[in-house]
mmCIF file with all atom_site columns, C-alpha atoms in Angstrom:
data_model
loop_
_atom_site.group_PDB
_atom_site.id
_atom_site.type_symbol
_atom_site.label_atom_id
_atom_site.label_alt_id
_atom_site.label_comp_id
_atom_site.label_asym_id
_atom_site.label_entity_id
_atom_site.label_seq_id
_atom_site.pdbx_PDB_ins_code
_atom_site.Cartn_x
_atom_site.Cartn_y
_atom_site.Cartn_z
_atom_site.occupancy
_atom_site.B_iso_or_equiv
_atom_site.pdbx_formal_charge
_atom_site.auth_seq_id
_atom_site.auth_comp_id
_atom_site.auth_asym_id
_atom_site.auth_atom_id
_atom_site.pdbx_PDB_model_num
ATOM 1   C CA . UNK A 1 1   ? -16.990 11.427  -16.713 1.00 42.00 ? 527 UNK A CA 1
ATOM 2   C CA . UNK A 1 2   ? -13.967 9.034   -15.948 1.00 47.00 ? 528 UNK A CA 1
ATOM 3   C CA . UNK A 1 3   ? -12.588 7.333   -18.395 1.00 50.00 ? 529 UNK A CA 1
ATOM 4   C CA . UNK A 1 4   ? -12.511 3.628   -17.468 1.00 61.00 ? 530 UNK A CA 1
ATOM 5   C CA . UNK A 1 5   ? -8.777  2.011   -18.313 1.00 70.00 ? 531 UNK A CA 1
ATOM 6   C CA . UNK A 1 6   ? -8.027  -1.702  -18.755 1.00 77.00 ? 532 UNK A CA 1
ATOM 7   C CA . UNK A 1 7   ? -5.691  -3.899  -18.584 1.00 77.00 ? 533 UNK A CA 1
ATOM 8   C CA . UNK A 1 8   ? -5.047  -4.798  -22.589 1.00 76.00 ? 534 UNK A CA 1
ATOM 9   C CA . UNK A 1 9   ? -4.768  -0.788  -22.937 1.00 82.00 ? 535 UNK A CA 1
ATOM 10  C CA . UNK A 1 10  ? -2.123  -0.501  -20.007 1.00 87.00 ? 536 UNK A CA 1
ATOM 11  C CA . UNK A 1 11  ? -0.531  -3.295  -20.559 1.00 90.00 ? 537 UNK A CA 1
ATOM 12  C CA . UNK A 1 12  ? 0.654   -2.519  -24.016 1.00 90.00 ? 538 UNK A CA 1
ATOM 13  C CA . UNK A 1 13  ? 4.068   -4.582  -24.801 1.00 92.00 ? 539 UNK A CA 1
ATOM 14  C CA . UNK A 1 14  ? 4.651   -8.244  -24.184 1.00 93.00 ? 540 UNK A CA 1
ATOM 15  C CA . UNK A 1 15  ? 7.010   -7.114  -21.514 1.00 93.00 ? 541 UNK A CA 1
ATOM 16  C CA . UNK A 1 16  ? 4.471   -5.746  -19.108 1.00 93.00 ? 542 UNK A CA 1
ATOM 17  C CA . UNK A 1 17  ? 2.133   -8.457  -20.166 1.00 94.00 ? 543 UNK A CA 1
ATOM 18  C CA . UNK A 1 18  ? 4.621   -11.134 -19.020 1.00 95.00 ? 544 UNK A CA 1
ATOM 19  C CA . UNK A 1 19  ? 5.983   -8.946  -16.111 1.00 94.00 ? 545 UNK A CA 1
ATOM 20  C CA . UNK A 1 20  ? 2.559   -8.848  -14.556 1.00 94.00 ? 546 UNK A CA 1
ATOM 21  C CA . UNK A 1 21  ? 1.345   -12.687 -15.325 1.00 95.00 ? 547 UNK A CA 1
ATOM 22  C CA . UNK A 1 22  ? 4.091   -13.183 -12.905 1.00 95.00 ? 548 UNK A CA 1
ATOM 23  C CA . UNK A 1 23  ? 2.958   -11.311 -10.385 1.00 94.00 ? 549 UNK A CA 1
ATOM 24  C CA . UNK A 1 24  ? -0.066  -13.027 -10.220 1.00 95.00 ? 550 UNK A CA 1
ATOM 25  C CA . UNK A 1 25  ? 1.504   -16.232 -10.238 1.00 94.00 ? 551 UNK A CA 1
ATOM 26  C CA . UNK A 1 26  ? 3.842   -15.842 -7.695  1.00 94.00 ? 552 UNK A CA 1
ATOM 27  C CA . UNK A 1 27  ? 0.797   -14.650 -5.460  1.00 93.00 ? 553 UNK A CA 1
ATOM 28  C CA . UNK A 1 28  ? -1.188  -17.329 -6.441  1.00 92.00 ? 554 UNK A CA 1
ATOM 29  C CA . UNK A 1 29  ? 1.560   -19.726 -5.589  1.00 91.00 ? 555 UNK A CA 1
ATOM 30  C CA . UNK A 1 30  ? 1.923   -17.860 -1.916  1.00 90.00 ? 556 UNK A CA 1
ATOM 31  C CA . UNK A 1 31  ? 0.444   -20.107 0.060   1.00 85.00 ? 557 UNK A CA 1
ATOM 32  C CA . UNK A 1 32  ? 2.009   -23.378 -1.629  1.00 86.00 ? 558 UNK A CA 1
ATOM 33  C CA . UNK A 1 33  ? -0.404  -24.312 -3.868  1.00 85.00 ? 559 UNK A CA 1
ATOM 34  C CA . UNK A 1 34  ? -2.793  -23.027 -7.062  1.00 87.00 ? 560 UNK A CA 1
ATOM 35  C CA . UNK A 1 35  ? -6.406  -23.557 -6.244  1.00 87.00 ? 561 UNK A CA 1
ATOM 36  C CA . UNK A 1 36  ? -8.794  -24.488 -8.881  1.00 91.00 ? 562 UNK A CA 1
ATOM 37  C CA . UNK A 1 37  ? -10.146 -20.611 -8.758  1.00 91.00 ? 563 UNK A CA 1
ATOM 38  C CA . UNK A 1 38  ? -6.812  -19.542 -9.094  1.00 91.00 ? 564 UNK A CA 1
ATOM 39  C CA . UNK A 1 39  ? -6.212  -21.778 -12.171 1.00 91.00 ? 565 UNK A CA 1
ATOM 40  C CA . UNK A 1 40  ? -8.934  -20.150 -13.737 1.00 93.00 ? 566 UNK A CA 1
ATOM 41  C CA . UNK A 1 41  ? -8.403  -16.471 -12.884 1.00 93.00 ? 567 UNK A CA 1
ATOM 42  C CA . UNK A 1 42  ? -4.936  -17.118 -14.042 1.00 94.00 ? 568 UNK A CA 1
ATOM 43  C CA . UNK A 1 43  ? -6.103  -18.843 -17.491 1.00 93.00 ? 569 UNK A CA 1
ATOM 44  C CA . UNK A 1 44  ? -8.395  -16.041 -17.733 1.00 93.00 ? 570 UNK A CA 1
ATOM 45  C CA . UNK A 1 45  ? -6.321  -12.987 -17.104 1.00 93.00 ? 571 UNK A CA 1
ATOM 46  C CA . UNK A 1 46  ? -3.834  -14.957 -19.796 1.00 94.00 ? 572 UNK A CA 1
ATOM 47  C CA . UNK A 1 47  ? -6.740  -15.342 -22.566 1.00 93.00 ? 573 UNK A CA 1
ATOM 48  C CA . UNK A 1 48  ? -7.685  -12.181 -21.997 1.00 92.00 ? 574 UNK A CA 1
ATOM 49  C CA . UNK A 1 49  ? -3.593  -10.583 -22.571 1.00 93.00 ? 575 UNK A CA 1
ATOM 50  C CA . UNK A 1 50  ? -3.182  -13.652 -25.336 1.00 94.00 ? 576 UNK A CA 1
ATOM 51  C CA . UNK A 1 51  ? -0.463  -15.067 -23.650 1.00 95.00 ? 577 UNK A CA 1
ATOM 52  C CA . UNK A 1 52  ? 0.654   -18.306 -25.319 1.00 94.00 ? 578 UNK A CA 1
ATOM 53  C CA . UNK A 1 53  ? 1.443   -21.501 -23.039 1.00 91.00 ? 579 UNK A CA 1
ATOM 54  C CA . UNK A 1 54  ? 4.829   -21.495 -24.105 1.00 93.00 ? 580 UNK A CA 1
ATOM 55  C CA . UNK A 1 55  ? 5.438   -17.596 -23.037 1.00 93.00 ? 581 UNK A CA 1
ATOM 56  C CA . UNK A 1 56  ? 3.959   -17.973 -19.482 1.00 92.00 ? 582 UNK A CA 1
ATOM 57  C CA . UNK A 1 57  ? 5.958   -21.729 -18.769 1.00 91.00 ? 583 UNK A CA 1
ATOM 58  C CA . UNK A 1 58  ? 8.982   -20.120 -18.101 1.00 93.00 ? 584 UNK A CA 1
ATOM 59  C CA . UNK A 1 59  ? 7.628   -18.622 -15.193 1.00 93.00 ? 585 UNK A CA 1
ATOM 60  C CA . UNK A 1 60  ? 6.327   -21.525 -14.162 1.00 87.00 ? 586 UNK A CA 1
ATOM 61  C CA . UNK A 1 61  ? 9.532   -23.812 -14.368 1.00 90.00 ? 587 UNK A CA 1
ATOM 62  C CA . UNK A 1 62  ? 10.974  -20.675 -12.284 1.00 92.00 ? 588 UNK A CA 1
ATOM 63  C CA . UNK A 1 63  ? 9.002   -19.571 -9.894  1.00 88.00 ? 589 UNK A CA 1
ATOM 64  C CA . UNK A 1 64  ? 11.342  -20.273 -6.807  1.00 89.00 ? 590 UNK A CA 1
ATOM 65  C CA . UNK A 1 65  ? 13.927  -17.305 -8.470  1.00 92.00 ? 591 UNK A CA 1
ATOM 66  C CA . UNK A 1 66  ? 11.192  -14.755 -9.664  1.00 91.00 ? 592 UNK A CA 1
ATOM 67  C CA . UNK A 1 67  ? 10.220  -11.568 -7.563  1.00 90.00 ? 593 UNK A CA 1
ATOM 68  C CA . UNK A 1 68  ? 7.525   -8.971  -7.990  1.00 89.00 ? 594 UNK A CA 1
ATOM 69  C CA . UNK A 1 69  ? 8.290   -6.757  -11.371 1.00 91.00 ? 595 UNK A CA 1
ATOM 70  C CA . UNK A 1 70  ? 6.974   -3.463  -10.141 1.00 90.00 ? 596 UNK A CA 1
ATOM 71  C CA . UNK A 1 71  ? 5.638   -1.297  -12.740 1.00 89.00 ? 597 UNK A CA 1
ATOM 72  C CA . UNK A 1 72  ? 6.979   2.323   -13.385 1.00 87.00 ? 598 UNK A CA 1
ATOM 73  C CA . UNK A 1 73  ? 3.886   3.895   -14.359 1.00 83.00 ? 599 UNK A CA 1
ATOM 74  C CA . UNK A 1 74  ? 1.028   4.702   -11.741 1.00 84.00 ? 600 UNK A CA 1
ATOM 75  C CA . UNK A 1 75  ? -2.046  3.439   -13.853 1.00 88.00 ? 601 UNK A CA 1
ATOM 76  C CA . UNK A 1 76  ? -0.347  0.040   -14.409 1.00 90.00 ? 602 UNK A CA 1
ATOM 77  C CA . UNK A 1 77  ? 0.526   -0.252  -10.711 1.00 92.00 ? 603 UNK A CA 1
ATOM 78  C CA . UNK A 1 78  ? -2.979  0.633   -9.506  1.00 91.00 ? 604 UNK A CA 1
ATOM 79  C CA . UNK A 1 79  ? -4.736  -1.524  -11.956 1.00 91.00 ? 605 UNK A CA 1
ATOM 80  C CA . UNK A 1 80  ? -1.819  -4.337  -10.901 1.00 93.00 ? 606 UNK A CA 1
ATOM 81  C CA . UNK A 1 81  ? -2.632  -4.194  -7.200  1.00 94.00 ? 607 UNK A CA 1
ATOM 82  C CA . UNK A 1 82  ? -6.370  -3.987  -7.845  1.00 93.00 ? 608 UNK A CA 1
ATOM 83  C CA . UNK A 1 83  ? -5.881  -7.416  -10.209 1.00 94.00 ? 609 UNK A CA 1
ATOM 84  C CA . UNK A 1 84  ? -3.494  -8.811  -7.246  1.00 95.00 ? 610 UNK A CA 1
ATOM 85  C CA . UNK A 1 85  ? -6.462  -8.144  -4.615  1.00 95.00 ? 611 UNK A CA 1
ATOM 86  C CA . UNK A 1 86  ? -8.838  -9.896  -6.861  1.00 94.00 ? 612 UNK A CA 1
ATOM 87  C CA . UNK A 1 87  ? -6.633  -12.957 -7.111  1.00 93.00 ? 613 UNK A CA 1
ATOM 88  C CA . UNK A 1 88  ? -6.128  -13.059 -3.410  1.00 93.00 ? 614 UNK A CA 1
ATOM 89  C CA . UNK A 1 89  ? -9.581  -12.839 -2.940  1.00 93.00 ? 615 UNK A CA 1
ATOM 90  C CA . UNK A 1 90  ? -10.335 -16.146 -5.655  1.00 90.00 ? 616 UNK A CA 1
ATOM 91  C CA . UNK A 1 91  ? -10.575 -19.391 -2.963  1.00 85.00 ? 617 UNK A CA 1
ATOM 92  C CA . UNK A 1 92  ? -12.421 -16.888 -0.499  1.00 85.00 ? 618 UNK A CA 1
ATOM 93  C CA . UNK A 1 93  ? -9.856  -16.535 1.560   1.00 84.00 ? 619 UNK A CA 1
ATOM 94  C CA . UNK A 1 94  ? -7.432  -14.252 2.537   1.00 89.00 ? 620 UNK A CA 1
ATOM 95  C CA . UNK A 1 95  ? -4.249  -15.992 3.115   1.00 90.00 ? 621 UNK A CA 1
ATOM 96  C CA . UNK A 1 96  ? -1.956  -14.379 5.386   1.00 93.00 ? 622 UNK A CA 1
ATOM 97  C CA . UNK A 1 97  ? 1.276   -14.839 2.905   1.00 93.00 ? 623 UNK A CA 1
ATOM 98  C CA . UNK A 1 98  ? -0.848  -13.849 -0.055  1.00 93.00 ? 624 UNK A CA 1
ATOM 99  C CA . UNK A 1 99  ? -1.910  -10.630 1.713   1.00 95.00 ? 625 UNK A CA 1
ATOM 100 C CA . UNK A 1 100 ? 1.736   -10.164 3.167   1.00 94.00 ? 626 UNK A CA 1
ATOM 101 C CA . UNK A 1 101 ? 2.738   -10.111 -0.786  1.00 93.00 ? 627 UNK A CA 1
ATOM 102 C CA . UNK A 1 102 ? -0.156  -7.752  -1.550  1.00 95.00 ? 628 UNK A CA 1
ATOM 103 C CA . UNK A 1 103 ? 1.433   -5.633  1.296   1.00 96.00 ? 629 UNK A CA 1
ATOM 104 C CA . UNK A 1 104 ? 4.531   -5.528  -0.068  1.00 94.00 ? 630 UNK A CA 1
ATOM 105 C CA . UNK A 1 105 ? 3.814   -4.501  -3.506  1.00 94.00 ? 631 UNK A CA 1
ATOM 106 C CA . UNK A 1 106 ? 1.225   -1.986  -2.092  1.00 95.00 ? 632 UNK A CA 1
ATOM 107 C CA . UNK A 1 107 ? 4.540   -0.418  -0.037  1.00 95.00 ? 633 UNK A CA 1
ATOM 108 C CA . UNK A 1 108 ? 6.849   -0.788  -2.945  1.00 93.00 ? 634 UNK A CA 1
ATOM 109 C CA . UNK A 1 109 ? 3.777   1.438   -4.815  1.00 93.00 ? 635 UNK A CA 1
ATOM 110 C CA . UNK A 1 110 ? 3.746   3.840   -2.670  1.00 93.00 ? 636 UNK A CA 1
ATOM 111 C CA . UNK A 1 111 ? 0.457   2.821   -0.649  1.00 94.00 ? 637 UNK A CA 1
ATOM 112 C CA . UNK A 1 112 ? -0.439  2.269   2.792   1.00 95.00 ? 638 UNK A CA 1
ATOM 113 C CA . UNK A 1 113 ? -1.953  -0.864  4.628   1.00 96.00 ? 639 UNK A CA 1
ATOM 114 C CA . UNK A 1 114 ? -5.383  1.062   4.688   1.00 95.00 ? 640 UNK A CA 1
ATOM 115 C CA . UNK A 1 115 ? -5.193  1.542   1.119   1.00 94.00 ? 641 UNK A CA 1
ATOM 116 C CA . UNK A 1 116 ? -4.331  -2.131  0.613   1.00 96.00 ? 642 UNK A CA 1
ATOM 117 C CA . UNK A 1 117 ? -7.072  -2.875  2.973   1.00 95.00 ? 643 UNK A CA 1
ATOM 118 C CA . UNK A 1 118 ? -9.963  -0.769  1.295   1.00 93.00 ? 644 UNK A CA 1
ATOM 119 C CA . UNK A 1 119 ? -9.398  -2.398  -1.779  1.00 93.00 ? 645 UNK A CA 1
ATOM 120 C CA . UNK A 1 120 ? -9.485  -5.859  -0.147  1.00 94.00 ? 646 UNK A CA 1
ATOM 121 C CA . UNK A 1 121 ? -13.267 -4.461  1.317   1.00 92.00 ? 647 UNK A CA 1
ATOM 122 C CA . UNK A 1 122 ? -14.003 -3.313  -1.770  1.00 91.00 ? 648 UNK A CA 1
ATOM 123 C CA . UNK A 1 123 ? -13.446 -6.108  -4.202  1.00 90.00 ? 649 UNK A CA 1
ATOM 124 C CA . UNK A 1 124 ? -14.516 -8.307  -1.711  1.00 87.00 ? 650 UNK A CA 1
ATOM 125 C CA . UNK A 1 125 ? -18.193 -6.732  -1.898  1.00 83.00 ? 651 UNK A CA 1
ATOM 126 C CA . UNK A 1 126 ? -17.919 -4.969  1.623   1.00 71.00 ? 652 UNK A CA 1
ATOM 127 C CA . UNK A 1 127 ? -17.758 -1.638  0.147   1.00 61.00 ? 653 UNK A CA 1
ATOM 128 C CA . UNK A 1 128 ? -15.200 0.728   1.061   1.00 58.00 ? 654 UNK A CA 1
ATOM 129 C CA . UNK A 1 129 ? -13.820 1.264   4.795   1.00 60.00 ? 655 UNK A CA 1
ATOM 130 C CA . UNK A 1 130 ? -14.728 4.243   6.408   1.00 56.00 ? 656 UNK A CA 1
ATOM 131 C CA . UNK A 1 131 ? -11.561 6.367   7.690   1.00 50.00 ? 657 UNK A CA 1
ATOM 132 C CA . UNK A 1 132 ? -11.870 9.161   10.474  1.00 48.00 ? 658 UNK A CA 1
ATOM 133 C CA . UNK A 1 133 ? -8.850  10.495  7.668   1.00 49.00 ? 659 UNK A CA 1
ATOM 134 C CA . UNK A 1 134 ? -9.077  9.403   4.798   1.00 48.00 ? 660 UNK A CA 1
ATOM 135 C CA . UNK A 1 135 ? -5.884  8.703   3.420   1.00 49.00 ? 661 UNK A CA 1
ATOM 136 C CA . UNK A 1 136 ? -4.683  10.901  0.279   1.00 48.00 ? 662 UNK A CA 1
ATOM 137 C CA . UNK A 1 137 ? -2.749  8.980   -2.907  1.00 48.00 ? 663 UNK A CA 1
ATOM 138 C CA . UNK A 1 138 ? -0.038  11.829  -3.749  1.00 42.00 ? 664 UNK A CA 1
#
């Protein structure tokens, strides 16, 4: 049996707590504004860490500096991505600068746009694509 991981386990510190609050809110912010499903993944996902409103308005008052933090372990970056997907996925649409920052922290992972794009199927309640190859995570 797999063992199931979440995010409070592999996000463990403050740092990668805070580190990956901002990637969702830079993503969230990708297409110039924060929908109302956005807001509340985003106050979710920070209940759910127990992120304060003072830790997380930093990145707020900053957001036109901050970049993607990509994470150095695998587990973190998968579950990262998976989380990013899911908050692309939050107004029902898939914006085309939101998925171009998916994209690029899918890349800067290690994965490929089919990856990227299975996940979007998959989260999105498609199921998963089916490849001729399928592609292999090394």
């Amino acid at each position: 049996m797999q063992h199931q991981h979440n995010l409070e386990d592999v996000l463990n510190t403050q740092q990668k707590k805070l580190a990956f609050f901002q990637n969702l809110v830079l993503l969230a912010a990708a297409d110039g504004e924060v929908g109302e499903e956005e807001s509340d993944f985003l106050l979710q996902i920070g209940n759910r860490l127990g992120l304060k409103p003072e830790e997380v308005q930093p990145i707020a008052d900053n957001i036109g500096i901050l970049s993607f933090v990509v994470p150095a372990e695998g587990l973190q970056r998968t579950l990262e991505l998976q989380t990013l997907v899911q908050m692309m996925l939050q107004d029902g649409q898939i914006d085309p600068r939101e998925y171009g920052l998916c994209m690029e922290y899918a890349n800067r992972i290690g994965y490929s746009k089919a990856i990227l794009d299975d996940m979007v199927s998959q989260l999105a309640g498609a199921g998963p694509i089916r490849h001729p190859n399928p592609p292999t995570v090394s």
